[in-house]
């Protein structure tokens, strides 16, 4: 066997240890959050960023000891789309004077240095589809940060910022990477007025760039980690993305109390897996812990998107869980429609008749009853 000098052996050992360990930026205690600056009039004039996706991640990063900075393509004040300021995570961020000060004067992406951050997290929202992919400084920042060993994270429409990021060797950052984001299925239901103005659909473009796309059922949480790239499918994936970013920097996320939306999505997952009895019992025992309207709407929209009987049944189970606590006749009609698609005419008719007892002139209900009896 050839003699290997001890100094060379030690150098190789150190190199291998470096490659195996998580890489860190120059400042391992700092995270940059990137938001769209497109928003105007709470999303009415122009779409902006999702405040929920900012607030939940911010609180998790702060609880884990990170200093936080915020940047946007043009800098200055940024405006979120309409959100609920009473939701616990939003209220907590709004009460943080440092956070509101930072959001009132975000840094320009061209003025920040990649090596200053352990991670960069890109917030979603429909505005992210417009100004983030056009921002060459942001693309360079993300490439530099990744090559300096930082973690790159994005949620919902946030991965739009990754589409044209190229590394020093010319390769696309996302080529061959497992990732997720707001799906075509979700866009078809929730894109509303702005989707027709998007330069492309996020899922389509990332697939074209060579990404290995993954997704969960409509609006269910999904987090994909591929090395130092962390992505989340939709707003309900935000806490999972934030904690995955923390782990990817080499830290263990601190224990915390799950928010109402997280508990609700966990309940929905439990029902989808077939344990509806336990889910119903948990909801009945502590109704206030859950966001019941979210549960009902999730089932309603999943039923609209479903094409297979199994998926229709899963959606129907969610609507049935929420129905005792939601008076909206639209939910009963949504469940009746699901029964009808499954060939369960008696159950569909019973639900529509319950609606007509309270709203005898509701045209939508009368039309559905005609279809059932037709």
CSV table of C-alpha atoms in Angstrom, one decimal:
chain,number,residue,atom,x,y,z
A,1,UNK,CA,0.0,0.0,0.0
A,2,UNK,CA,1.4,3.5,-0.9
A,3,UNK,CA,2.4,5.6,1.9
A,4,UNK,CA,0.1,8.6,2.5
A,5,UNK,CA,1.6,11.5,4.3
A,6,UNK,CA,-0.1,12.3,7.6
A,7,UNK,CA,-0.7,15.9,6.7
A,8,UNK,CA,-2.5,14.8,3.5
A,9,UNK,CA,-4.6,12.3,5.5
A,10,UNK,CA,-5.6,15.0,8.0
A,11,UNK,CA,-6.5,17.4,5.2
A,12,UNK,CA,-8.7,14.7,3.6
A,13,UNK,CA,-10.4,13.9,6.9
A,14,UNK,CA,-11.2,17.6,7.5
A,15,UNK,CA,-12.5,18.0,4.0
A,16,UNK,CA,-14.8,15.0,4.3
A,17,UNK,CA,-16.1,16.2,7.7
A,18,UNK,CA,-16.8,19.6,6.1
A,19,UNK,CA,-18.7,18.0,3.2
A,20,UNK,CA,-20.8,15.8,5.6
A,21,UNK,CA,-21.7,18.6,8.0
A,22,UNK,CA,-24.5,21.2,7.4
A,23,UNK,CA,-23.0,24.2,5.7
A,24,UNK,CA,-23.5,27.6,7.3
A,25,UNK,CA,-23.4,31.2,6.2
A,26,UNK,CA,-21.0,33.7,7.7
A,27,UNK,CA,-23.8,34.7,10.1
A,28,UNK,CA,-25.4,31.4,11.2
A,29,UNK,CA,-27.9,33.3,13.3
A,30,UNK,CA,-29.6,35.4,10.6
A,31,UNK,CA,-32.4,34.6,8.2
A,32,UNK,CA,-33.6,36.8,5.3
A,33,UNK,CA,-37.3,36.7,4.4
A,34,UNK,CA,-38.2,37.8,0.9
A,35,UNK,CA,-41.7,39.2,0.0
A,36,UNK,CA,-43.3,40.5,-3.1
A,37,UNK,CA,-43.7,44.3,-3.2
A,38,UNK,CA,-46.4,44.1,-5.9
A,39,UNK,CA,-49.4,44.4,-3.6
A,40,UNK,CA,-51.8,47.4,-3.6
A,41,UNK,CA,-55.1,47.9,-1.8
A,42,UNK,CA,-54.9,44.6,0.1
A,43,UNK,CA,-54.7,42.7,-3.2
A,44,UNK,CA,-57.6,44.5,-4.9
A,45,UNK,CA,-55.6,46.7,-7.3
A,46,UNK,CA,-52.5,44.4,-7.4
A,47,UNK,CA,-51.9,41.1,-5.6
A,48,UNK,CA,-49.3,41.1,-2.8
A,49,UNK,CA,-47.8,38.6,-0.4
A,50,UNK,CA,-49.6,36.3,2.1
A,51,UNK,CA,-49.3,37.7,5.6
A,52,UNK,CA,-50.0,34.3,7.2
A,53,UNK,CA,-47.0,32.8,5.4
A,54,UNK,CA,-44.9,35.6,6.8
A,55,UNK,CA,-46.1,35.7,10.3
A,56,UNK,CA,-46.0,32.0,11.1
A,57,UNK,CA,-42.5,31.6,9.7
A,58,UNK,CA,-41.3,34.8,11.4
A,59,UNK,CA,-42.5,33.6,14.8
A,60,UNK,CA,-40.9,30.2,14.4
A,61,UNK,CA,-37.6,31.7,13.2
A,62,UNK,CA,-37.6,34.1,16.2
A,63,UNK,CA,-38.4,31.4,18.7
A,64,UNK,CA,-35.4,29.5,17.4
A,65,UNK,CA,-33.0,32.4,18.0
A,66,UNK,CA,-32.6,33.8,14.6
A,67,UNK,CA,-32.3,37.5,13.8
A,68,UNK,CA,-34.7,38.3,10.9
A,69,UNK,CA,-34.4,40.8,8.0
A,70,UNK,CA,-36.9,41.4,5.2
A,71,UNK,CA,-36.2,42.3,1.6
A,72,UNK,CA,-38.3,43.0,-1.5
A,73,UNK,CA,-37.4,43.8,-5.1
A,74,UNK,CA,-37.9,47.6,-4.7
A,75,UNK,CA,-37.5,47.9,-0.9
A,76,UNK,CA,-39.6,50.1,1.3
A,77,UNK,CA,-43.1,49.4,2.6
A,78,UNK,CA,-44.8,46.2,1.3
A,79,UNK,CA,-48.5,45.4,1.4
A,80,UNK,CA,-50.1,42.0,2.0
A,81,UNK,CA,-53.3,40.7,0.5
A,82,UNK,CA,-56.3,40.8,2.8
A,83,UNK,CA,-55.9,38.7,5.9
A,84,UNK,CA,-57.4,38.1,9.4
A,85,UNK,CA,-55.5,40.3,11.9
A,86,UNK,CA,-57.2,38.5,14.8
A,87,UNK,CA,-55.7,35.1,13.9
A,88,UNK,CA,-53.3,34.4,16.8
A,89,UNK,CA,-50.1,34.2,14.7
A,90,UNK,CA,-51.0,37.4,12.8
A,91,UNK,CA,-51.9,39.2,16.0
A,92,UNK,CA,-48.6,38.2,17.6
A,93,UNK,CA,-46.6,39.6,14.7
A,94,UNK,CA,-48.6,42.8,14.5
A,95,UNK,CA,-47.9,43.4,18.2
A,96,UNK,CA,-44.1,43.1,17.6
A,97,UNK,CA,-42.9,46.6,17.1
A,98,UNK,CA,-39.6,45.4,15.5
A,99,UNK,CA,-41.5,43.4,12.9
A,100,UNK,CA,-43.8,46.2,11.9
A,101,UNK,CA,-40.9,48.6,11.7
A,102,UNK,CA,-39.0,46.2,9.4
A,103,UNK,CA,-42.1,45.6,7.2
A,104,UNK,CA,-42.5,49.4,6.8
A,105,UNK,CA,-39.0,49.7,5.3
A,106,UNK,CA,-37.9,46.4,3.7
A,107,UNK,CA,-34.4,46.2,2.2
A,108,UNK,CA,-33.8,46.1,-1.6
A,109,UNK,CA,-32.8,42.7,-2.7
A,110,UNK,CA,-29.9,44.2,-4.6
A,111,UNK,CA,-28.5,45.7,-1.4
A,112,UNK,CA,-28.2,42.5,0.7
A,113,UNK,CA,-25.3,40.1,0.8
A,114,UNK,CA,-25.8,36.4,0.4
A,115,UNK,CA,-23.1,35.4,2.8
A,116,UNK,CA,-24.8,37.3,5.6
A,117,UNK,CA,-27.6,34.6,6.0
A,118,UNK,CA,-27.9,31.1,7.2
A,119,UNK,CA,-31.2,30.8,5.2
A,120,UNK,CA,-33.4,32.8,2.8
A,121,UNK,CA,-37.1,32.1,2.9
A,122,UNK,CA,-39.4,33.3,0.1
A,123,UNK,CA,-43.0,34.1,1.1
A,124,UNK,CA,-45.8,33.3,-1.4
A,125,UNK,CA,-48.9,35.1,-2.5
A,126,UNK,CA,-50.0,35.9,-6.0
A,127,UNK,CA,-47.8,38.9,-6.1
A,128,UNK,CA,-44.8,36.6,-6.0
A,129,UNK,CA,-45.7,35.4,-9.6
A,130,UNK,CA,-45.1,38.9,-10.9
A,131,UNK,CA,-42.2,40.8,-9.4
A,132,UNK,CA,-40.0,38.0,-7.9
A,133,UNK,CA,-39.2,36.1,-11.2
A,134,UNK,CA,-38.4,39.5,-12.8
A,135,UNK,CA,-35.9,40.4,-10.1
A,136,UNK,CA,-32.4,39.6,-11.5
A,137,UNK,CA,-30.8,40.7,-8.2
A,138,UNK,CA,-33.0,38.2,-6.3
A,139,UNK,CA,-32.0,35.4,-8.7
A,140,UNK,CA,-28.3,36.2,-8.1
A,141,UNK,CA,-28.8,36.5,-4.4
A,142,UNK,CA,-30.5,33.1,-4.2
A,143,UNK,CA,-27.8,31.5,-6.3
A,144,UNK,CA,-25.0,33.0,-4.2
A,145,UNK,CA,-26.6,32.1,-1.0
A,146,UNK,CA,-27.1,28.5,-2.0
A,147,UNK,CA,-23.5,28.2,-3.2
A,148,UNK,CA,-22.3,29.8,0.1
A,149,UNK,CA,-24.0,27.0,2.0
A,150,UNK,CA,-27.3,28.7,3.0
A,151,UNK,CA,-30.7,27.0,3.1
A,152,UNK,CA,-33.2,28.2,0.5
A,153,UNK,CA,-36.9,27.9,1.4
A,154,UNK,CA,-40.1,28.9,-0.3
A,155,UNK,CA,-43.8,28.3,0.1
A,156,UNK,CA,-46.9,28.4,-2.0
A,157,UNK,CA,-46.2,30.8,-4.9
A,158,UNK,CA,-42.8,31.7,-3.4
A,159,UNK,CA,-41.0,29.0,-5.5
A,160,UNK,CA,-41.7,31.4,-8.5
A,161,UNK,CA,-38.5,33.1,-7.4
A,162,UNK,CA,-36.5,29.9,-8.0
A,163,UNK,CA,-37.5,29.4,-11.7
A,164,UNK,CA,-34.6,31.3,-13.3
A,165,UNK,CA,-32.0,30.9,-10.6
A,166,UNK,CA,-28.7,29.6,-12.1
A,167,UNK,CA,-25.6,28.5,-10.3
A,168,UNK,CA,-22.0,29.4,-11.3
A,169,UNK,CA,-21.8,26.3,-13.6
A,170,UNK,CA,-24.8,27.5,-15.5
A,171,UNK,CA,-27.1,24.7,-14.1
A,172,UNK,CA,-30.6,25.6,-12.9
A,173,UNK,CA,-31.0,25.5,-9.2
A,174,UNK,CA,-34.1,23.4,-9.4
A,175,UNK,CA,-33.0,21.0,-12.1
A,176,UNK,CA,-33.2,17.5,-10.7
A,177,UNK,CA,-34.4,18.8,-7.3
A,178,UNK,CA,-37.5,17.4,-5.5
A,179,UNK,CA,-39.8,20.3,-4.7
A,180,UNK,CA,-43.4,21.5,-4.5
A,181,UNK,CA,-45.4,24.7,-4.7
A,182,UNK,CA,-48.9,25.9,-5.5
A,183,UNK,CA,-50.3,23.3,-7.8
A,184,UNK,CA,-52.2,23.6,-11.1
A,185,UNK,CA,-55.2,22.0,-9.4
A,186,UNK,CA,-55.1,24.6,-6.6
A,187,UNK,CA,-54.6,27.4,-9.1
A,188,UNK,CA,-57.7,26.3,-11.1
A,189,UNK,CA,-59.9,26.7,-8.0
A,190,UNK,CA,-58.2,29.7,-6.3
A,191,UNK,CA,-56.4,31.6,-9.0
A,192,UNK,CA,-59.4,33.9,-9.4
A,193,UNK,CA,-58.7,37.1,-11.4
A,194,UNK,CA,-54.9,37.1,-11.3
A,195,UNK,CA,-54.1,33.7,-12.6
A,196,UNK,CA,-54.9,34.6,-16.2
A,197,UNK,CA,-52.3,37.4,-15.9
A,198,UNK,CA,-49.5,35.1,-14.6
A,199,UNK,CA,-46.5,34.7,-17.0
A,200,UNK,CA,-46.9,30.9,-16.5
A,201,UNK,CA,-48.3,28.4,-14.1
A,202,UNK,CA,-45.9,27.7,-11.3
A,203,UNK,CA,-46.1,23.9,-11.5
A,204,UNK,CA,-45.7,23.9,-15.3
A,205,UNK,CA,-42.6,26.1,-15.3
A,206,UNK,CA,-40.8,24.3,-12.5
A,207,UNK,CA,-41.4,21.0,-14.3
A,208,UNK,CA,-40.0,22.5,-17.5
A,209,UNK,CA,-36.9,23.5,-15.5
A,210,UNK,CA,-36.3,19.9,-14.5
A,211,UNK,CA,-37.8,19.9,-11.0
A,212,UNK,CA,-39.1,16.6,-9.6
A,213,UNK,CA,-42.5,17.8,-8.7
A,214,UNK,CA,-44.4,16.4,-5.7
A,215,UNK,CA,-47.8,17.3,-4.3
A,216,UNK,CA,-50.4,16.4,-1.7
A,217,UNK,CA,-54.2,16.5,-2.2
A,218,UNK,CA,-55.8,19.9,-2.8
A,219,UNK,CA,-54.8,22.4,0.0
A,220,UNK,CA,-53.3,19.7,2.3
A,221,UNK,CA,-49.9,20.6,3.9
A,222,UNK,CA,-46.9,19.3,2.0
A,223,UNK,CA,-43.2,20.0,2.7
A,224,UNK,CA,-40.4,18.7,0.5
A,225,UNK,CA,-36.8,18.8,1.6
A,226,UNK,CA,-34.0,18.2,-0.9
A,227,UNK,CA,-30.7,18.9,0.9
A,228,UNK,CA,-30.7,22.7,1.5
A,229,UNK,CA,-33.8,23.3,-0.7
A,230,UNK,CA,-37.0,23.4,1.3
A,231,UNK,CA,-40.4,24.0,-0.4
A,232,UNK,CA,-44.1,24.0,0.7
A,233,UNK,CA,-47.2,23.5,-1.4
A,234,UNK,CA,-49.6,26.0,0.0
A,235,UNK,CA,-50.2,28.4,3.0
A,236,UNK,CA,-51.0,25.5,5.3
A,237,UNK,CA,-47.5,24.1,4.7
A,238,UNK,CA,-45.8,27.2,6.2
A,239,UNK,CA,-45.1,26.0,9.8
A,240,UNK,CA,-43.6,22.8,8.4
A,241,UNK,CA,-41.4,24.7,5.9
A,242,UNK,CA,-40.2,27.1,8.7
A,243,UNK,CA,-39.3,24.2,11.0
A,244,UNK,CA,-37.6,22.3,8.1
A,245,UNK,CA,-35.5,25.4,7.4
A,246,UNK,CA,-34.5,25.6,11.1
A,247,UNK,CA,-33.4,21.9,11.0
A,248,UNK,CA,-31.5,22.3,7.7
A,249,UNK,CA,-29.4,25.0,9.4
A,250,UNK,CA,-28.3,22.5,12.0
A,251,UNK,CA,-30.7,23.4,14.8
A,252,UNK,CA,-33.5,21.5,16.5
A,253,UNK,CA,-36.7,23.5,16.4
A,254,UNK,CA,-38.0,24.4,19.9
A,255,UNK,CA,-41.2,22.8,21.1
A,256,UNK,CA,-44.3,25.0,20.6
A,257,UNK,CA,-48.1,24.9,20.7
A,258,UNK,CA,-49.6,24.2,17.3
A,259,UNK,CA,-51.8,26.9,15.8
A,260,UNK,CA,-55.5,26.4,15.1
A,261,UNK,CA,-55.0,25.9,11.4
A,262,UNK,CA,-52.4,23.3,12.0
A,263,UNK,CA,-54.6,21.3,14.3
A,264,UNK,CA,-57.4,21.6,11.8
A,265,UNK,CA,-55.3,20.2,9.0
A,266,UNK,CA,-54.1,17.4,11.2
A,267,UNK,CA,-57.7,16.6,11.9
A,268,UNK,CA,-58.5,16.6,8.2
A,269,UNK,CA,-55.5,14.2,7.5
A,270,UNK,CA,-56.8,11.9,10.3
A,271,UNK,CA,-60.2,11.8,8.6
A,272,UNK,CA,-58.7,11.2,5.2
A,273,UNK,CA,-56.8,8.3,6.6
A,274,UNK,CA,-60.1,6.7,7.7
A,275,UNK,CA,-60.2,7.5,11.4
A,276,UNK,CA,-63.3,9.8,11.1
A,277,UNK,CA,-64.7,8.6,14.5
A,278,UNK,CA,-61.7,9.9,16.4
A,279,UNK,CA,-61.7,13.1,14.4
A,280,UNK,CA,-65.4,13.7,15.1
A,281,UNK,CA,-64.8,13.0,18.8
A,282,UNK,CA,-61.9,15.4,19.0
A,283,UNK,CA,-63.9,18.1,17.3
A,284,UNK,CA,-66.9,17.7,19.5
A,285,UNK,CA,-64.8,17.7,22.7
A,286,UNK,CA,-62.8,20.9,21.9
A,287,UNK,CA,-64.5,22.6,19.0
A,288,UNK,CA,-62.9,26.0,19.8
A,289,UNK,CA,-59.4,24.5,19.2
A,290,UNK,CA,-60.2,24.0,15.5
A,291,UNK,CA,-61.0,26.2,12.6
A,292,UNK,CA,-64.3,24.5,11.7
A,293,UNK,CA,-65.1,26.8,8.7
A,294,UNK,CA,-61.7,25.8,7.2
A,295,UNK,CA,-62.5,22.1,7.6
A,296,UNK,CA,-65.9,22.6,5.8
A,297,UNK,CA,-64.4,24.7,3.0
A,298,UNK,CA,-61.6,22.2,2.5
A,299,UNK,CA,-64.0,19.4,2.0
A,300,UNK,CA,-66.2,21.6,-0.3
A,301,UNK,CA,-63.4,22.5,-2.6
A,302,UNK,CA,-61.8,19.1,-2.5
A,303,UNK,CA,-65.1,17.7,-3.7
A,304,UNK,CA,-65.2,20.1,-6.6
A,305,UNK,CA,-61.7,19.1,-7.7
A,306,UNK,CA,-62.2,15.3,-7.2
A,307,UNK,CA,-62.6,13.0,-10.1
A,308,UNK,CA,-62.3,9.6,-8.4
A,309,UNK,CA,-64.9,8.2,-6.1
A,310,UNK,CA,-62.4,7.7,-3.2
A,311,UNK,CA,-61.5,11.4,-3.4
A,312,UNK,CA,-65.1,12.4,-3.4
A,313,UNK,CA,-65.7,10.3,-0.3
A,314,UNK,CA,-62.7,11.8,1.5
A,315,UNK,CA,-64.1,15.3,0.7
A,316,UNK,CA,-67.6,14.3,1.8
A,317,UNK,CA,-66.2,13.1,5.2
A,318,UNK,CA,-64.7,16.5,5.8
A,319,UNK,CA,-67.9,18.3,5.0
A,320,UNK,CA,-69.8,15.9,7.3
A,321,UNK,CA,-67.4,16.6,10.1
A,322,UNK,CA,-68.0,20.3,9.8
A,323,UNK,CA,-71.7,20.3,9.1
A,324,UNK,CA,-73.0,20.1,12.7
A,325,UNK,CA,-71.1,23.4,13.4
A,326,UNK,CA,-71.7,25.3,10.2
A,327,UNK,CA,-75.1,26.6,9.3
A,328,UNK,CA,-74.3,27.7,5.7
A,329,UNK,CA,-76.7,26.0,3.3
A,330,UNK,CA,-73.9,25.9,0.6
A,331,UNK,CA,-72.1,23.3,2.7
A,332,UNK,CA,-75.1,21.0,2.8
A,333,UNK,CA,-75.6,21.4,-1.0
A,334,UNK,CA,-71.9,20.6,-1.5
A,335,UNK,CA,-72.3,17.4,0.5
A,336,UNK,CA,-75.6,16.6,-1.4
A,337,UNK,CA,-73.7,17.1,-4.7
A,338,UNK,CA,-71.0,14.7,-3.5
A,339,UNK,CA,-73.6,12.1,-2.6
A,340,UNK,CA,-75.3,12.4,-6.0
A,341,UNK,CA,-72.0,11.9,-7.8
A,342,UNK,CA,-71.5,8.7,-5.7
A,343,UNK,CA,-75.0,7.5,-6.7
A,344,UNK,CA,-76.4,8.0,-3.2
A,345,UNK,CA,-79.6,9.7,-4.2
A,346,UNK,CA,-81.5,9.2,-0.9
A,347,UNK,CA,-78.8,11.0,1.1
A,348,UNK,CA,-78.5,13.7,-1.4
A,349,UNK,CA,-82.3,14.3,-1.4
A,350,UNK,CA,-82.4,14.4,2.4
A,351,UNK,CA,-79.7,17.2,2.6
A,352,UNK,CA,-81.4,19.3,-0.1
A,353,UNK,CA,-84.8,19.0,1.6
A,354,UNK,CA,-83.2,20.2,4.8
A,355,UNK,CA,-81.9,23.3,3.0
A,356,UNK,CA,-85.3,23.9,1.4
A,357,UNK,CA,-87.0,23.7,4.8
A,358,UNK,CA,-85.2,26.8,5.8
A,359,UNK,CA,-84.8,28.5,2.4
A,360,UNK,CA,-87.7,27.3,0.2
A,361,UNK,CA,-86.9,29.8,-2.6
A,362,UNK,CA,-83.2,29.0,-2.9
A,363,UNK,CA,-82.8,28.4,-6.6
A,364,UNK,CA,-79.6,26.4,-6.3
A,365,UNK,CA,-81.2,23.9,-3.9
A,366,UNK,CA,-84.3,23.6,-6.1
A,367,UNK,CA,-82.2,23.0,-9.2
A,368,UNK,CA,-80.2,20.3,-7.4
A,369,UNK,CA,-83.3,18.6,-6.2
A,370,UNK,CA,-84.6,18.5,-9.8
A,371,UNK,CA,-81.3,16.8,-10.9
A,372,UNK,CA,-81.6,14.3,-8.1
A,373,UNK,CA,-85.2,13.4,-9.0
A,374,UNK,CA,-84.6,13.8,-12.7
